[in-house]
Amino acid sequence: MMNPFRIDGQRAVVTGGGSGLGLGIAKVFIEAGAEVVIIGRNEEKLRLAQQQLGEKCSYRVFDVTRIDEIPALAKEIGTVDILVNCAGTHLKKWALNVSDAEFLDVMNVHVMSVFALSREFAKGMVERSKGNIILISSMAALMGLEQIVAYTTAKTAILGLQRSLVAELSPKGVRINTIAPGWIDAPMFHKATDNDPQRKANILRRIPMKTFGQPEDIGYAALYLSSPAGCYVNGIFLPVDAGASEAF
């Protein structure tokens, strides 16, 4: 009997795949049988990740904010069955101190590049009448959190992007789903909390399971959504947060 959680023979692209959540997703996909192309700006991180992930992993050094170069990147990479938009950046600043340029930088990473990448790779998916796009949002799209106004705005915009993509692409065989990671033990989380122990303690108090997640936890969710096991799941917003979005 076929294992519905296997994705043997499929080809995936994971942006931000050199570390953190992206690396966790790439690892899970490869263990489930896929070939994975990881994308990031730091070649050293990508090279180390490739060594860790093995022969089914390749990488491209690319800054996703170079929006006008994304069509050429997609053409170079070629046929893709799964796209995971996981590249991210973080800006911890009070709203009144965030400049227009800083706000725009965050939007370019988390919204503009996600749209451009999804548009370009979806073209091939539509031609084959088959494909999966995974968007990465955040708990910040569900609750008000201090000092991340640009990030919150960007991650909330992902929901609108998903709705439109589902309406337009799903009749042509492409499923689009969004994962909202909770607080995951990864570099971006440490950047936000290592120098703010009170914030970290407050977060932990909010999580009913009283533990932080691991990057592979997001990988398993992404695998479900892009595998045959999730073939009738489309247009969902899936928190992977140990219950934090339900707790007070």
Coordinates of C-alpha atoms in Angstrom, one line a residue:
M1 CA 0.0 0.0 0.0
M2 CA 1.3 3.4 -0.9
N3 CA 2.4 5.6 2.0
P4 CA 0.4 8.8 1.5
F5 CA 3.0 10.9 3.3
R6 CA 5.7 10.1 0.7
I7 CA 6.7 12.5 -2.0
D8 CA 9.1 10.3 -3.9
G9 CA 10.2 11.7 -7.3
Q10 CA 8.9 15.2 -6.6
R11 CA 11.1 18.3 -6.8
A12 CA 10.7 21.1 -4.3
V13 CA 12.1 24.6 -3.9
V14 CA 12.5 25.9 -0.4
T15 CA 13.6 29.5 0.0
G16 CA 15.5 30.3 3.2
G17 CA 16.5 26.7 3.2
G18 CA 20.0 27.2 4.5
S19 CA 19.0 27.4 8.2
G20 CA 16.1 27.5 10.6
L21 CA 12.6 26.6 9.4
G22 CA 13.6 26.3 5.8
L23 CA 16.4 23.8 6.6
G24 CA 13.9 21.8 8.8
I25 CA 11.4 21.7 5.9
A26 CA 14.1 20.6 3.4
K27 CA 15.3 17.9 5.7
V28 CA 11.8 16.4 6.1
F29 CA 11.1 16.6 2.4
I30 CA 14.3 14.7 1.5
E31 CA 13.5 12.1 4.1
A32 CA 10.1 11.7 2.4
G33 CA 11.8 11.1 -1.0
A34 CA 11.9 14.5 -2.6
E35 CA 14.7 16.3 -4.4
V36 CA 15.1 19.7 -2.9
V37 CA 16.6 23.0 -4.1
I38 CA 17.4 25.4 -1.3
I39 CA 17.7 29.1 -1.9
G40 CA 19.4 31.7 0.2
R41 CA 21.8 34.6 0.3
N42 CA 24.6 33.1 2.3
E43 CA 26.5 30.5 0.3
E44 CA 28.4 29.2 3.3
K45 CA 25.1 28.4 5.1
L46 CA 23.8 26.8 1.9
R47 CA 26.9 24.7 1.4
L48 CA 26.8 23.4 5.0
A49 CA 23.1 22.7 4.6
Q50 CA 23.7 20.7 1.4
Q51 CA 26.4 18.7 3.1
Q52 CA 24.0 17.9 5.9
L53 CA 21.1 17.0 3.6
G54 CA 23.0 14.9 1.1
E55 CA 22.9 14.2 -2.6
K56 CA 19.2 15.0 -3.0
C57 CA 19.9 18.6 -2.1
S58 CA 21.2 21.3 -4.4
Y59 CA 21.4 25.1 -3.8
R60 CA 21.1 28.4 -5.5
V61 CA 22.6 31.6 -4.0
F62 CA 19.9 34.2 -4.5
D63 CA 18.5 37.3 -2.7
V64 CA 14.7 37.0 -3.0
T65 CA 14.4 40.8 -2.9
R66 CA 15.9 41.0 -6.4
I67 CA 12.3 40.8 -7.6
D68 CA 13.1 41.5 -11.3
E69 CA 15.5 38.5 -11.4
I70 CA 13.0 36.0 -10.1
P71 CA 11.6 35.0 -13.5
A72 CA 15.1 34.1 -14.7
L73 CA 15.7 32.1 -11.5
A74 CA 12.6 30.1 -12.0
K75 CA 13.5 29.4 -15.6
E76 CA 17.0 28.2 -14.5
I77 CA 15.6 25.9 -11.8
G78 CA 13.0 24.4 -14.1
T79 CA 10.2 22.0 -13.3
V80 CA 9.1 22.2 -9.6
D81 CA 6.3 20.3 -7.9
I82 CA 6.4 22.0 -4.6
L83 CA 7.3 25.6 -3.7
V84 CA 7.8 26.6 0.0
N85 CA 8.2 30.3 0.6
C86 CA 10.2 30.4 3.8
A87 CA 12.8 33.2 3.3
G88 CA 12.4 35.7 6.1
T89 CA 13.9 38.7 7.9
H90 CA 13.2 40.3 11.2
L91 CA 12.9 43.9 12.4
K92 CA 12.4 44.4 16.1
K93 CA 11.5 48.1 16.6
W94 CA 8.7 50.2 18.1
A95 CA 6.3 51.3 15.3
L96 CA 7.0 55.0 15.9
N97 CA 10.7 54.4 15.1
V98 CA 10.3 52.3 12.0
S99 CA 11.3 54.2 8.8
D100 CA 9.5 53.8 5.5
A101 CA 12.6 52.1 4.1
E102 CA 12.8 49.6 6.9
F103 CA 9.1 48.8 6.5
L104 CA 9.5 48.3 2.8
D105 CA 12.5 46.1 3.2
V106 CA 10.4 43.7 5.3
M107 CA 7.5 43.8 2.9
N108 CA 9.8 43.0 0.0
V109 CA 11.1 39.8 1.7
H110 CA 7.8 38.6 3.0
V111 CA 5.2 39.7 0.4
M112 CA 6.7 40.9 -2.9
S113 CA 9.1 38.1 -3.3
V114 CA 6.5 35.5 -2.2
F115 CA 4.1 36.7 -4.8
A116 CA 6.8 36.8 -7.6
L117 CA 8.1 33.4 -6.7
S118 CA 4.7 31.9 -6.5
R119 CA 3.6 33.5 -9.8
E120 CA 6.7 32.2 -11.7
F121 CA 6.8 28.6 -10.4
A122 CA 3.0 28.3 -10.6
K123 CA 3.2 28.8 -14.4
G124 CA 4.8 25.4 -14.8
M125 CA 2.4 23.9 -12.3
V126 CA -0.6 25.1 -14.2
E127 CA 0.8 23.7 -17.4
R128 CA 1.0 20.3 -15.7
S129 CA -2.3 20.7 -13.9
K130 CA -0.5 19.8 -10.6
G131 CA 1.5 21.5 -7.9
N132 CA 1.7 22.7 -4.3
I133 CA 2.6 26.1 -2.9
I134 CA 3.2 26.6 0.8
L135 CA 3.2 30.1 2.2
I136 CA 4.6 30.8 5.7
S137 CA 2.8 33.3 7.9
S138 CA 3.1 33.7 11.6
M139 CA 1.4 34.0 15.0
A140 CA 1.7 37.7 14.4
A141 CA -1.1 37.4 11.9
L142 CA -3.4 36.3 14.7
M143 CA -2.5 38.5 17.6
G144 CA -1.0 41.9 18.4
L145 CA 2.6 41.7 19.3
E146 CA 4.9 44.6 20.2
Q147 CA 7.8 45.9 18.2
I148 CA 7.2 43.9 14.9
V149 CA 4.8 46.2 13.0
A150 CA 6.3 45.6 9.6
Y151 CA 6.6 41.8 10.1
T152 CA 3.0 41.6 11.4
T153 CA 1.7 43.6 8.4
A154 CA 3.6 41.3 6.0
K155 CA 2.5 38.1 7.6
T156 CA -1.1 39.2 7.6
A157 CA -0.9 40.1 3.9
I158 CA 0.0 36.5 3.2
L159 CA -3.7 35.5 4.0
G160 CA -5.0 37.8 1.3
L161 CA -2.4 36.5 -1.2
Q162 CA -3.5 32.9 -0.4
R163 CA -7.2 33.6 -1.0
S164 CA -6.6 35.1 -4.4
L165 CA -4.2 32.4 -5.5
V166 CA -6.6 29.7 -4.4
A167 CA -9.4 31.3 -6.3
E168 CA -7.3 31.6 -9.5
L169 CA -5.0 28.6 -9.4
S170 CA -6.8 25.8 -7.7
P171 CA -9.2 25.2 -10.6
K172 CA -6.0 24.5 -12.6
G173 CA -4.7 21.9 -10.2
V174 CA -2.5 23.9 -7.9
R175 CA -3.1 23.8 -4.1
I176 CA -2.0 26.7 -1.9
N177 CA -1.9 26.5 1.9
T178 CA -0.4 28.6 4.7
I179 CA 1.5 27.5 7.8
A180 CA 1.6 29.8 10.8
P181 CA 4.6 28.7 12.9
G182 CA 4.5 29.3 16.6
W183 CA 7.7 30.0 18.5
I184 CA 10.3 27.7 17.0
D185 CA 13.8 27.2 18.3
A186 CA 15.5 28.7 15.3
P187 CA 17.9 31.6 14.5
M188 CA 15.2 34.2 13.9
F189 CA 13.5 33.4 17.3
H190 CA 16.8 33.7 19.1
K191 CA 17.5 37.0 17.4
A192 CA 14.2 38.3 18.7
T193 CA 14.5 36.9 22.2
D194 CA 18.0 36.2 23.4
N195 CA 18.5 39.7 24.6
D196 CA 15.0 40.0 25.9
P197 CA 14.5 37.3 28.6
Q198 CA 11.3 38.8 29.9
R199 CA 9.8 38.6 26.4
K200 CA 10.9 34.9 26.1
A201 CA 9.4 34.1 29.5
N202 CA 6.1 35.8 28.5
I203 CA 6.0 33.7 25.3
L204 CA 6.6 30.5 27.1
R205 CA 3.8 31.2 29.6
R206 CA 1.4 31.7 26.8
I207 CA 2.2 28.2 25.2
P208 CA -0.1 25.5 26.8
M209 CA 2.4 22.8 26.1
K210 CA 5.2 24.9 27.8
T211 CA 7.8 24.2 25.1
F212 CA 9.2 25.8 22.0
G213 CA 8.9 24.0 18.7
Q214 CA 11.6 22.5 16.4
P215 CA 12.1 23.4 12.7
E216 CA 11.1 19.8 11.7
D217 CA 7.7 20.4 13.3
I218 CA 7.0 22.9 10.5
G219 CA 8.6 20.5 8.1
Y220 CA 6.1 17.7 9.0
A221 CA 3.2 20.2 8.5
A222 CA 4.5 21.2 5.1
L223 CA 5.0 17.6 4.1
Y224 CA 1.4 16.8 5.0
L225 CA 0.0 19.7 3.0
S226 CA 2.1 18.9 -0.1
S227 CA 1.8 15.1 0.0
P228 CA -1.0 12.8 -1.2
A229 CA -2.2 12.7 2.4
G230 CA -3.3 16.3 2.1
C231 CA -4.7 16.1 -1.5
Y232 CA -8.1 17.5 -0.4
V233 CA -6.7 20.2 1.8
N234 CA -6.6 23.6 0.1
G235 CA -6.6 27.2 1.3
I236 CA -6.1 26.6 5.0
F237 CA -4.3 28.6 7.6
L238 CA -2.6 26.1 9.8
P239 CA -1.1 27.2 13.1
V240 CA 1.7 24.9 14.3
D241 CA 2.1 26.5 17.7
A242 CA 1.4 24.0 20.6
G243 CA -1.9 25.8 21.2
A244 CA -0.6 29.3 21.7
S245 CA -3.2 30.8 19.5
E246 CA -5.9 29.3 21.6
A247 CA -4.6 30.2 25.0
F248 CA -4.9 33.4 27.0

